[in-house]
CSV table of C-alpha atoms in Angstrom, one decimal:
chain,number,residue,atom,x,y,z
F,265,MET,CA,17.1,44.8,-7.0
F,266,GLU,CA,13.4,44.4,-6.1
F,267,MET,CA,12.7,43.2,-9.6
F,268,THR,CA,15.4,40.6,-9.4
F,269,GLU,CA,14.1,39.2,-6.1
F,270,HIS,CA,10.6,39.1,-7.5
F,271,LYS,CA,11.8,37.1,-10.5
F,272,THR,CA,13.7,34.7,-8.3
F,273,GLN,CA,10.7,34.1,-6.1
F,274,GLU,CA,8.5,33.6,-9.2
F,275,THR,CA,11.0,31.0,-10.6
F,276,VAL,CA,11.0,29.1,-7.3
F,277,GLU,CA,7.2,29.0,-7.3
F,278,ASN,CA,7.1,27.8,-10.9
F,279,GLN,CA,9.5,25.0,-10.0
F,280,GLU,CA,7.4,24.0,-7.1
F,281,ASN,CA,4.2,23.9,-9.1
F,282,GLU,CA,5.5,22.5,-12.3
F,283,ILE,CA,4.9,18.9,-11.7
F,284,ALA,CA,1.6,19.4,-9.9
F,285,SER,CA,0.3,21.7,-12.7
F,286,TYR,CA,1.1,19.1,-15.3
F,287,LEU,CA,-0.7,16.4,-13.4
F,288,GLU,CA,-3.7,18.6,-12.8
F,289,SER,CA,-3.9,19.4,-16.5
F,290,SER,CA,-3.9,15.7,-17.2
F,291,GLU,CA,-7.0,15.3,-15.0
F,292,TYR,CA,-5.2,14.0,-11.9
F,293,ARG,CA,-6.2,15.0,-8.4
F,294,VAL,CA,-3.0,16.1,-6.8
F,295,CYS,CA,-1.5,16.1,-3.3
F,296,GLU,CA,1.8,17.7,-2.5
F,297,TYR,CA,3.6,16.3,0.6
F,298,PRO,CA,6.0,18.4,2.7
F,299,ASN,CA,9.0,16.1,1.8
F,300,GLY,CA,9.0,17.1,-1.8
F,301,LEU,CA,6.8,14.1,-3.0
F,302,VAL,CA,3.9,14.9,-5.4
F,303,MET,CA,1.1,12.3,-5.7
F,304,GLY,CA,-1.4,12.3,-8.5
F,305,LEU,CA,-4.5,10.1,-8.7
F,306,ARG,CA,-6.7,9.7,-11.7
F,307,LEU,CA,-9.8,7.5,-12.0
F,308,GLN,CA,-10.8,6.3,-15.4
F,309,SER,CA,-13.3,3.7,-16.6
F,310,ILE,CA,-11.9,0.5,-18.1
F,311,PRO,CA,-13.3,-0.2,-21.6
F,312,GLY,CA,-15.9,-2.9,-21.7
F,313,GLY,CA,-17.4,-2.1,-18.3
F,314,LYS,CA,-14.7,-4.0,-16.4
F,315,GLY,CA,-14.4,-1.6,-13.5
F,316,VAL,CA,-12.4,1.5,-12.6
F,317,HIS,CA,-8.6,2.1,-13.0
F,318,ALA,CA,-7.0,4.0,-10.2
F,319,ASP,CA,-3.8,5.4,-11.8
F,320,VAL,CA,-1.6,6.5,-8.9
F,321,VAL,CA,1.6,8.5,-9.8
F,322,HIS,CA,4.2,9.5,-7.3
F,323,VAL,CA,6.8,12.0,-8.4
F,324,LEU,CA,9.9,12.7,-6.3
F,325,ASP,CA,11.1,16.1,-7.2
F,326,LEU,CA,14.7,16.2,-6.2
F,327,ARG,CA,14.8,20.0,-6.7
F,328,GLN,CA,12.4,20.3,-3.7
F,329,ALA,CA,13.2,17.2,-1.7
F,330,LYS,CA,13.8,17.7,2.0
F,331,PHE,CA,15.8,14.9,3.5
F,332,GLY,CA,19.3,13.5,3.7
F,333,LYS,CA,21.4,12.3,0.8
F,334,THR,CA,21.9,8.6,1.9
F,335,ALA,CA,19.7,5.9,0.5
F,336,LEU,CA,18.3,5.1,4.0
F,337,ALA,CA,17.4,8.7,4.6
F,338,VAL,CA,15.5,8.8,1.4
F,339,GLN,CA,13.8,5.5,2.2
F,340,SER,CA,12.8,6.6,5.7
F,341,ALA,CA,11.3,9.9,4.3
F,342,LEU,CA,9.4,8.3,1.4
F,343,LEU,CA,8.5,4.7,1.8
F,344,ASP,CA,5.6,5.2,4.3
F,345,THR,CA,4.1,7.8,2.0
F,346,ILE,CA,4.4,5.8,-1.2
F,347,ASP,CA,3.2,2.6,0.5
F,348,LYS,CA,-0.1,4.1,1.8
F,349,ASP,CA,-3.1,2.0,1.0
F,350,LEU,CA,-5.6,3.2,-1.6
F,351,ARG,CA,-8.1,4.4,0.9
F,352,HIS,CA,-5.6,6.9,2.4
F,353,LEU,CA,-4.5,8.1,-1.0
F,354,LEU,CA,-8.1,8.8,-1.9
F,355,GLU,CA,-8.4,10.7,1.4
F,356,ASP,CA,-5.3,12.7,0.6
F,357,VAL,CA,-7.0,14.0,-2.6
F,358,GLY,CA,-10.4,14.6,-0.9
F,359,ILE,CA,-12.4,11.6,-2.3
F,360,GLY,CA,-11.9,9.0,0.4
F,361,SER,CA,-15.7,8.7,1.0
F,362,MET,CA,-16.0,6.9,-2.4
F,363,PHE,CA,-13.9,3.9,-1.3
F,364,GLU,CA,-15.5,0.9,0.4
F,365,ILE,CA,-14.8,-2.7,1.0
F,366,GLN,CA,-17.8,-4.8,-0.2
F,367,GLN,CA,-18.1,-8.2,1.4
F,368,ILE,CA,-20.0,-11.0,-0.2
F,369,TYR,CA,-20.9,-13.7,2.3
F,370,THR,CA,-21.7,-17.4,1.6
F,371,PRO,CA,-22.2,-20.2,4.2
F,372,PHE,CA,-18.7,-21.5,3.6
F,373,GLY,CA,-16.6,-18.3,3.0
F,374,ARG,CA,-16.6,-14.8,1.9
F,375,ALA,CA,-15.0,-12.5,-0.7
F,376,HIS,CA,-13.8,-8.9,-0.3
F,377,LEU,CA,-14.1,-6.4,-3.2
F,378,ARG,CA,-12.5,-3.0,-3.3
F,379,VAL,CA,-15.2,-0.8,-4.7
F,380,LEU,CA,-15.5,2.9,-5.7
F,381,ARG,CA,-19.0,4.3,-5.4
F,382,PRO,CA,-19.8,7.9,-6.2
F,383,PRO,CA,-21.8,9.7,-3.4
F,384,LYS,CA,-25.2,9.5,-5.1
F,385,ALA,CA,-24.7,6.3,-7.0
F,386,SER,CA,-26.6,3.1,-6.0
F,387,ARG,CA,-23.9,0.8,-7.3
F,388,GLY,CA,-20.1,0.9,-7.2
F,389,SER,CA,-17.4,-0.4,-9.5
F,390,MET,CA,-14.5,-2.6,-8.7
F,391,VAL,CA,-11.2,-0.7,-8.6
F,392,TYR,CA,-7.9,-1.8,-10.1
F,393,GLU,CA,-4.9,0.1,-8.9
F,394,THR,CA,-1.5,0.7,-10.5
F,395,ARG,CA,1.3,2.8,-9.1
F,396,SER,CA,4.2,4.5,-10.9
F,397,VAL,CA,7.1,6.3,-9.2
F,398,TYR,CA,9.1,8.9,-11.1
F,399,VAL,CA,12.2,10.7,-9.9
F,400,VAL,CA,12.7,14.2,-11.4
F,401,HIS,CA,16.0,16.0,-11.3
F,402,SER,CA,17.2,19.4,-12.6
F,403,ARG,CA,18.0,19.8,-16.2
F,404,ASP,CA,21.7,20.5,-15.6
F,405,ARG,CA,22.3,17.7,-13.0
F,406,VAL,CA,23.6,14.2,-13.5
F,407,PRO,CA,20.8,11.6,-12.7
F,408,PRO,CA,21.2,10.4,-9.1
F,409,SER,CA,22.3,6.8,-8.5
F,410,ASN,CA,20.9,6.3,-5.0
F,411,VAL,CA,17.3,6.2,-5.9
F,412,THR,CA,17.3,3.2,-8.3
F,413,TRP,CA,15.6,1.1,-5.5
F,414,LEU,CA,12.7,3.6,-5.7
F,415,SER,CA,12.0,3.6,-9.4
F,416,ARG,CA,13.2,1.8,-12.5
F,417,SER,CA,16.1,3.6,-14.2
F,418,THR,CA,14.0,4.7,-17.2
F,419,ARG,CA,11.8,6.7,-14.8
F,420,ILE,CA,14.6,8.7,-13.3
F,421,VAL,CA,14.5,11.7,-15.7
F,422,SER,CA,15.0,15.4,-16.0
F,423,VAL,CA,12.0,17.7,-15.7
F,424,ASP,CA,12.0,18.2,-19.5
F,425,GLU,CA,11.6,14.5,-20.1
F,426,PHE,CA,8.9,13.7,-17.5
F,427,ASN,CA,5.8,14.9,-19.3
F,428,LEU,CA,6.4,12.9,-22.5
F,429,LEU,CA,7.5,9.8,-20.6
F,430,HIS,CA,4.5,9.9,-18.4
F,431,GLN,CA,2.1,10.2,-21.3
F,432,SER,CA,3.6,7.1,-22.9
F,433,ASP,CA,3.5,5.2,-19.6
F,434,THR,CA,-0.2,6.1,-19.1
F,435,ARG,CA,-1.2,4.5,-22.3
F,436,SER,CA,0.7,1.3,-21.6
F,437,SER,CA,-0.6,1.2,-18.0
F,438,LEU,CA,-4.3,1.0,-19.1
F,439,HIS,CA,-3.3,-1.8,-21.4
F,440,ASP,CA,-1.6,-3.6,-18.6
F,441,VAL,CA,-4.8,-3.3,-16.4
F,442,LYS,CA,-7.0,-4.7,-19.2
F,443,GLY,CA,-4.6,-7.6,-19.7
F,444,SER,CA,-4.5,-8.4,-16.0
F,445,ILE,CA,-8.2,-8.7,-15.4
F,446,GLU,CA,-9.5,-12.3,-15.0
F,447,GLN,CA,-13.0,-12.2,-16.5
F,448,THR,CA,-13.8,-15.8,-15.5
F,449,LYS,CA,-13.6,-14.8,-11.9
F,450,TRP,CA,-17.1,-13.4,-11.9
F,451,LYS,CA,-18.5,-16.8,-13.1
F,452,ASP,CA,-16.6,-18.4,-10.2
F,453,LEU,CA,-18.1,-15.9,-7.7
F,454,GLU,CA,-21.6,-16.3,-9.1
F,455,ALA,CA,-21.4,-20.1,-9.0
F,456,GLY,CA,-19.8,-20.1,-5.5
F,457,TYR,CA,-22.4,-17.8,-4.1
F,458,ARG,CA,-25.3,-19.8,-5.7
F,459,SER,CA,-24.0,-23.2,-4.7
F,460,GLY,CA,-23.2,-22.0,-1.2
F,461,TRP,CA,-26.7,-20.8,-0.4
F,462,TRP,CA,-28.5,-23.6,-2.3
F,463,SER,CA,-26.6,-26.1,-0.2
F,464,LEU,CA,-28.6,-25.0,2.8
F,465,LEU,CA,-31.8,-26.5,1.3
F,466,PRO,CA,-30.5,-30.2,1.3
F,467,LEU,CA,-28.9,-29.6,4.7
F,468,ILE,CA,-32.3,-28.6,6.1
F,469,LEU,CA,-34.0,-31.6,4.4
F,470,MET,CA,-31.3,-33.9,5.8
F,471,MET,CA,-31.7,-32.6,9.3
F,472,ALA,CA,-35.5,-32.8,9.1
F,473,SER,CA,-35.4,-36.4,7.7
F,474,SER,CA,-32.9,-37.3,10.5
F,475,VAL,CA,-35.4,-36.1,13.0
F,476,GLY,CA,-38.1,-38.1,11.3
F,477,VAL,CA,-36.0,-41.3,11.3
F,478,THR,CA,-35.1,-40.8,15.0
F,479,ALA,CA,-38.8,-40.2,15.9
F,480,SER,CA,-39.9,-43.3,14.0
F,481,ILE,CA,-37.3,-45.4,15.8
F,482,LEU,CA,-38.2,-44.1,19.3
F,483,THR,CA,-42.0,-44.4,18.9
F,484,SER,CA,-41.9,-47.5,16.8
F,485,SER,CA,-44.6,-46.0,14.6
F,486,GLY,CA,-44.6,-44.7,11.0
F,487,THR,CA,-42.4,-45.8,8.2
F,488,LEU,CA,-38.6,-45.2,8.0
F,489,LEU,CA,-38.5,-45.4,4.2
F,490,VAL,CA,-39.4,-41.9,3.2
F,491,PRO,CA,-37.2,-40.0,5.7
F,492,ALA,CA,-34.3,-42.4,5.1
F,493,ALA,CA,-34.6,-41.9,1.4
F,494,VAL,CA,-34.7,-38.1,1.8
F,495,ALA,CA,-31.6,-38.3,4.1
F,496,ALA,CA,-29.8,-40.6,1.6
F,497,VAL,CA,-30.4,-38.1,-1.2
F,498,SER,CA,-29.9,-34.9,0.8
F,499,ALA,CA,-26.5,-35.8,2.4
F,500,PRO,CA,-24.5,-36.3,-0.9
F,501,LEU,CA,-26.3,-33.3,-2.5
F,502,PHE,CA,-25.4,-31.1,0.4
F,503,ALA,CA,-21.8,-32.3,0.3
F,504,TRP,CA,-21.5,-31.7,-3.5
F,505,LEU,CA,-23.1,-28.2,-3.4
F,506,ALA,CA,-21.0,-27.2,-0.4
F,507,ARG,CA,-17.7,-28.4,-1.9
F,508,THR,CA,-18.6,-26.8,-5.3
F,509,GLY,CA,-19.4,-23.5,-3.6
F,510,ALA,CA,-16.2,-23.5,-1.6
F,511,ILE,CA,-14.0,-24.4,-4.6
F,512,ARG,CA,-15.5,-21.7,-6.8
F,513,LEU,CA,-15.2,-19.1,-4.1
F,514,ASP,CA,-11.6,-20.0,-3.5
F,515,ALA,CA,-11.0,-19.7,-7.3
F,516,PHE,CA,-12.5,-16.2,-7.2
F,517,ASN,CA,-10.2,-15.1,-4.3
F,518,ALA,CA,-7.2,-16.7,-6.1
F,519,ALA,CA,-8.0,-14.7,-9.2
F,520,LEU,CA,-8.1,-11.5,-7.2
F,521,ASP,CA,-4.7,-12.3,-5.7
F,522,THR,CA,-3.3,-13.0,-9.2
F,523,GLU,CA,-4.7,-9.7,-10.5
F,524,GLU,CA,-3.2,-7.8,-7.6
F,525,ALA,CA,0.2,-9.4,-8.1
F,526,LYS,CA,0.2,-8.7,-11.8
F,527,LEU,CA,-0.7,-5.0,-11.3
F,528,GLU,CA,1.9,-4.6,-8.5
F,529,LYS,CA,4.6,-5.9,-10.9
F,530,ALA,CA,3.4,-3.8,-13.8
F,531,GLY,CA,4.0,-0.7,-11.7
F,532,ASP,CA,6.5,0.0,-8.9
F,533,LEU,CA,4.5,-1.1,-5.9
F,534,ALA,CA,6.1,-4.6,-5.8
F,535,ARG,CA,9.6,-2.9,-5.8
F,536,ILE,CA,8.6,-0.6,-3.0
F,537,ARG,CA,7.1,-3.3,-0.8
F,538,GLU,CA,10.2,-5.6,-1.3
F,539,GLU,CA,12.4,-2.6,-0.2
F,540,ILE,CA,10.3,-2.2,2.9
F,541,ARG,CA,10.6,-5.9,3.8
F,542,GLU,CA,14.4,-5.8,3.3
F,543,ASN,CA,14.9,-2.7,5.4
F,544,GLU,CA,12.0,-3.0,7.9
F,545,GLU,CA,14.3,-3.2,11.0
F,546,LYS,CA,16.5,-0.3,9.9
F,547,LEU,CA,13.5,1.9,9.1
F,548,ARG,CA,12.0,1.0,12.5
F,549,VAL,CA,15.2,2.2,14.3
F,550,VAL,CA,15.4,5.4,12.2
F,551,GLY,CA,11.7,6.1,13.0
F,552,ARG,CA,12.2,5.6,16.7
F,553,LEU,CA,15.4,7.7,16.8
F,554,SER,CA,13.7,10.4,14.8
F,555,PHE,CA,10.8,10.5,17.3
F,556,VAL,CA,13.1,10.5,20.4
F,557,LEU,CA,16.1,12.6,19.1
F,558,THR,CA,14.3,15.5,17.4
F,559,PRO,CA,13.0,17.2,20.6
F,560,LEU,CA,16.4,16.5,22.3
F,561,MET,CA,18.3,18.2,19.4
F,562,GLY,CA,15.9,21.1,19.4
F,563,GLY,CA,16.3,21.5,23.1
F,564,ALA,CA,20.1,21.5,22.8
F,565,GLY,CA,19.9,24.2,20.1
F,566,VAL,CA,17.7,26.4,22.2
F,567,ALA,CA,20.0,25.9,25.2
F,568,VAL,CA,23.1,26.9,23.2
F,569,GLU,CA,21.3,30.0,21.9
F,570,GLU,CA,20.4,31.0,25.5
F,571,GLY,CA,23.9,30.3,26.8
F,572,ASP,CA,22.8,27.4,29.0
F,573,PHE,CA,25.6,25.1,28.1
F,574,SER,CA,24.9,22.8,31.0
F,575,ALA,CA,21.4,22.0,29.6
F,576,ALA,CA,22.9,21.7,26.1
F,577,ALA,CA,25.4,19.2,27.4
F,578,SER,CA,22.7,17.2,29.2
F,579,SER,CA,20.6,17.0,25.9
F,580,LEU,CA,23.6,15.9,23.9
F,581,SER,CA,24.4,13.3,26.5
F,582,ALA,CA,20.8,12.0,26.3
F,583,ILE,CA,21.2,11.9,22.5
F,584,LEU,CA,24.4,9.8,22.7
F,585,THR,CA,22.7,7.5,25.2
F,586,GLU,CA,19.7,6.9,22.9
F,587,CYS,CA,22.0,6.1,20.0
F,588,VAL,CA,24.0,3.6,22.1
F,589,VAL,CA,20.8,1.9,23.3
F,590,HIS,CA,19.5,1.4,19.8
F,591,ALA,CA,22.9,0.2,18.4
F,592,PRO,CA,23.3,-3.4,17.4
F,593,GLU,CA,25.3,-5.8,19.6
F,594,LEU,CA,29.1,-5.6,19.3
F,595,ASP,CA,31.0,-8.7,18.2
F,596,ASP,CA,33.8,-7.8,20.6
F,597,GLU,CA,32.8,-6.2,23.9
F,598,SER,CA,36.3,-6.0,25.4
F,599,GLY,CA,37.6,-2.7,26.5
F,600,SER,CA,36.5,0.1,28.8
F,601,SER,CA,32.9,1.2,29.0
F,602,ALA,CA,33.7,4.5,27.3
F,603,ASP,CA,35.3,2.6,24.4
F,604,LEU,CA,32.3,0.3,24.1
F,605,GLY,CA,29.9,3.3,24.0
F,606,LEU,CA,31.9,4.9,21.2
F,607,LYS,CA,32.0,1.6,19.3
F,608,LYS,CA,28.3,1.1,19.6
F,609,PHE,CA,27.7,4.7,18.5
F,610,ILE,CA,29.8,4.2,15.4
F,611,LYS,CA,28.3,0.8,14.7
F,612,LEU,CA,24.8,2.2,14.8
F,613,PHE,CA,25.5,4.5,11.9
F,614,LEU,CA,27.5,1.9,10.0
F,615,SER,CA,24.6,-0.6,10.3
F,616,LEU,CA,22.2,2.1,9.0
F,617,GLY,CA,24.5,2.7,6.0
F,618,VAL,CA,25.1,6.3,6.9
């Protein structure tokens, strides 16, 4: 009997560590979240010195998942975790100190670069991020249909298929990153930076010559020819350099936005963010109810165990009240107050898709 229990416990532990162990063996840093989600993050240099690829993999292990069965319950439990920004993901695996936002200033704008810099390095490398989401189910189970919003259908696989599929996706992911990088953006940044700062020189000359012209007019002494000529040359030169710098800097920022959009579509991040936008209000209500109702439900359970049914009834009444408060407005509010309360209670869960 003891041997059977030991084997069962060992099997459960193997299941829990199976995904994490594979990712660690593939040189990923791994974080296991309490809701059954496993996150792996691997940093690899991009051939040609183009930067660093942050390959982020989220694996939802349905064998260990701890949330309800409805799509909204899954969304509420997972979306915030999967949509974490890169800085927080790096912190989750213990290397958050490497991440920094490098700002490049010019007189007419600035650029923001996401950079990874090792602790003792003097320079950092620009980071390009991709995210992939996999859903892993048991070998003997039918693939679930309520998680297609989370990952593409080809990435909803049994545990036996995951390793091979991920290896194939990793190779194509690096290719997608290389193809998404706009190399011309660095020329735009350099030209914008140089033109922006050089434009200050004709600006200073223009201001100095304007002062000279004004002084000559007020004192009726000296010649106006030299300062007027300097002002006439400096003004258009300043305008040209300033405009060129602003245009090239805008082109650089536009290239960064294009790269980010391509990488989001190459992975699953665009899908996740679209899902968040579509269900933002529902998820907000679920989060608020979870925060308010969890202690009330816990209190009701404790009261029942202690035989204090009056306190339990009070907690349950408070739960119903909170549900009615957060319910959407009814189309028809005729009827008694009790009927309206029940209608609102039912409509809350219908609106949430429960």
